[in-house]
mmCIF file of C-alpha atoms in Angstrom:
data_model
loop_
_atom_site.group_PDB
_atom_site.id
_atom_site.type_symbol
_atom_site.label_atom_id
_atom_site.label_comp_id
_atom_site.label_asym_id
_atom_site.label_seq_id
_atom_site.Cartn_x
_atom_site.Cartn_y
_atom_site.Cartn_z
ATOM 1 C CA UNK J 667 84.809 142.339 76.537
ATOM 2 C CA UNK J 668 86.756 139.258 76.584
ATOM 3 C CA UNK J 669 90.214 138.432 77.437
ATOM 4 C CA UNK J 670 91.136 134.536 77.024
ATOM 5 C CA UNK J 671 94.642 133.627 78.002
ATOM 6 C CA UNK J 672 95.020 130.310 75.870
ATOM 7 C CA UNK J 673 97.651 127.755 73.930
ATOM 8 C CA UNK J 674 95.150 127.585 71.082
ATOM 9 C CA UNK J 675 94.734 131.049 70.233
ATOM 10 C CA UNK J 676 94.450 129.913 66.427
ATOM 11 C CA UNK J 677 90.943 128.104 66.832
ATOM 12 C CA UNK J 678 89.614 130.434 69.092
ATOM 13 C CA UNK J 679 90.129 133.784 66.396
ATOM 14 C CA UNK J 680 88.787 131.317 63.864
ATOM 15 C CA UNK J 681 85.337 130.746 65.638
ATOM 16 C CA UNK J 682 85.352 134.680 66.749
ATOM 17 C CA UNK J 683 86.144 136.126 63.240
ATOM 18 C CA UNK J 684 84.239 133.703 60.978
ATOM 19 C CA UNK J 685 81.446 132.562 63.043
ATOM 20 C CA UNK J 686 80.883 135.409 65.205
ATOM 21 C CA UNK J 687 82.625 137.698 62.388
ATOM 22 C CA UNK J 688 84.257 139.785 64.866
ATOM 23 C CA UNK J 689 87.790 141.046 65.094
ATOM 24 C CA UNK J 690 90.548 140.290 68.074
ATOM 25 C CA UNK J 691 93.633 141.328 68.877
ATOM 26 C CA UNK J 692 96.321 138.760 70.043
ATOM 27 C CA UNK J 693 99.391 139.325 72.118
ATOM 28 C CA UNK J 694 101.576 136.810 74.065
ATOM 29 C CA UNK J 695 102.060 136.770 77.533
ATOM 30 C CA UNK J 696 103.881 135.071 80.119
ATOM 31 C CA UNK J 697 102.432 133.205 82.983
ATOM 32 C CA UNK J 698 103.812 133.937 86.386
ATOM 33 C CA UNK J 699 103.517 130.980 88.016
ATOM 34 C CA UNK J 700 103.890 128.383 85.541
ATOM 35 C CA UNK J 701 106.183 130.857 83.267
ATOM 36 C CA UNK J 702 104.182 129.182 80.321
ATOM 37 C CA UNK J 703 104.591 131.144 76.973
ATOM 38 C CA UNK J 704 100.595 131.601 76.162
ATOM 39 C CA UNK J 705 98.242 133.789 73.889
ATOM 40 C CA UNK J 706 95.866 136.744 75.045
ATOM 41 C CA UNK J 707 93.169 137.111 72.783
ATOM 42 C CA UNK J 708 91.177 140.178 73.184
ATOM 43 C CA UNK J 709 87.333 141.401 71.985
ATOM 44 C CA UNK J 710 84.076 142.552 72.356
ATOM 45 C CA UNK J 711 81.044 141.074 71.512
ATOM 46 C CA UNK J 712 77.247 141.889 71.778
ATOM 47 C CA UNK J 713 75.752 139.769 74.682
ATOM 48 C CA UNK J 714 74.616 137.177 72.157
ATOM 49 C CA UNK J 715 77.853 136.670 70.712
ATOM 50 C CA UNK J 716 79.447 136.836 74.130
ATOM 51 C CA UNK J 717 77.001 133.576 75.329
ATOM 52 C CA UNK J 718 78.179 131.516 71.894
ATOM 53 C CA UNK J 719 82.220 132.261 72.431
ATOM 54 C CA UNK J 720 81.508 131.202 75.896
ATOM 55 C CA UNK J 721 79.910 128.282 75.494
ATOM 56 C CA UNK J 722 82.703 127.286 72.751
ATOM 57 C CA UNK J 723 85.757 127.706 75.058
ATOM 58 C CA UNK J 724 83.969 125.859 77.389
ATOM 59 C CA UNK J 725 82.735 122.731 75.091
ATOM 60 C CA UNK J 726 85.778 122.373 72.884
ATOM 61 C CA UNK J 727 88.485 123.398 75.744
ATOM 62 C CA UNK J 728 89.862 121.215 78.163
ATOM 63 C CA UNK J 729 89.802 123.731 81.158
ATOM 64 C CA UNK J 730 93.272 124.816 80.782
ATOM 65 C CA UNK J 731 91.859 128.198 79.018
ATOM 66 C CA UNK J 732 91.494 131.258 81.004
ATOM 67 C CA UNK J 733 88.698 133.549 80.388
ATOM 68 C CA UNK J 734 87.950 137.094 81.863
ATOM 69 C CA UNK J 735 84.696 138.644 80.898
ATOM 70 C CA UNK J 736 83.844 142.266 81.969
ATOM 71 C CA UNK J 737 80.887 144.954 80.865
ATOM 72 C CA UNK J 738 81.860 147.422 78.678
ATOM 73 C CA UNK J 739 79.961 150.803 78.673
ATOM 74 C CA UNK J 740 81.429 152.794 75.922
ATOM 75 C CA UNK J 741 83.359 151.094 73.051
ATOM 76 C CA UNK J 742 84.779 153.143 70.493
ATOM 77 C CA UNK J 743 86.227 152.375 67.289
ATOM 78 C CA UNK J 744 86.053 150.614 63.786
ATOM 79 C CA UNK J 745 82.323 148.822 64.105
ATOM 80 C CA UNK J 746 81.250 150.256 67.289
ATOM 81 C CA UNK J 747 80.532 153.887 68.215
ATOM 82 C CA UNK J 748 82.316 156.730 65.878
ATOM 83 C CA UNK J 749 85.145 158.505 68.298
ATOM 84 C CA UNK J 750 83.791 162.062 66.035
#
């Protein structure tokens, strides 16, 4: 599971949903120290997918991104486990 706090939230869904064709959800949020307007873009990917988005934030970013990535063990929902 990803969560990527980011100012270019656009190119970032483009690269999950049409090269890793995965979905995301996107919400804004409010730094607390800087009080910056951003983006939180949120989803899971299989480990494989998880090593390309991470190498993409980290070659086409300039290190102003902020990226959380934690293990999910149960993920239910539309292309993942059935909640029946």
């Amino acid at each position: 599971c990803f969560y990527i706090i980011t100012s270019r939230d656009n190119e970032i869904v483009e690269f999950i949903n049409n090269k890793l064709h995965r979905g995301a959800t996107v919400s804004m949020c409010t730094g607390s120290f800087t009080h910056e307007d951003k983006k939180i873009i949120i989803t899971v990917l299989s480990r494989t997918q998880a090593m390309q988005l991470k190498t993409y934030i980290k070659e086409t970013g300039d290190g102003s991104d902020f990226t959380i990535i934690t293990n999910s063990s149960d993920i239910i929902g539309k292309g993942f486990r059935s909640m029946i």
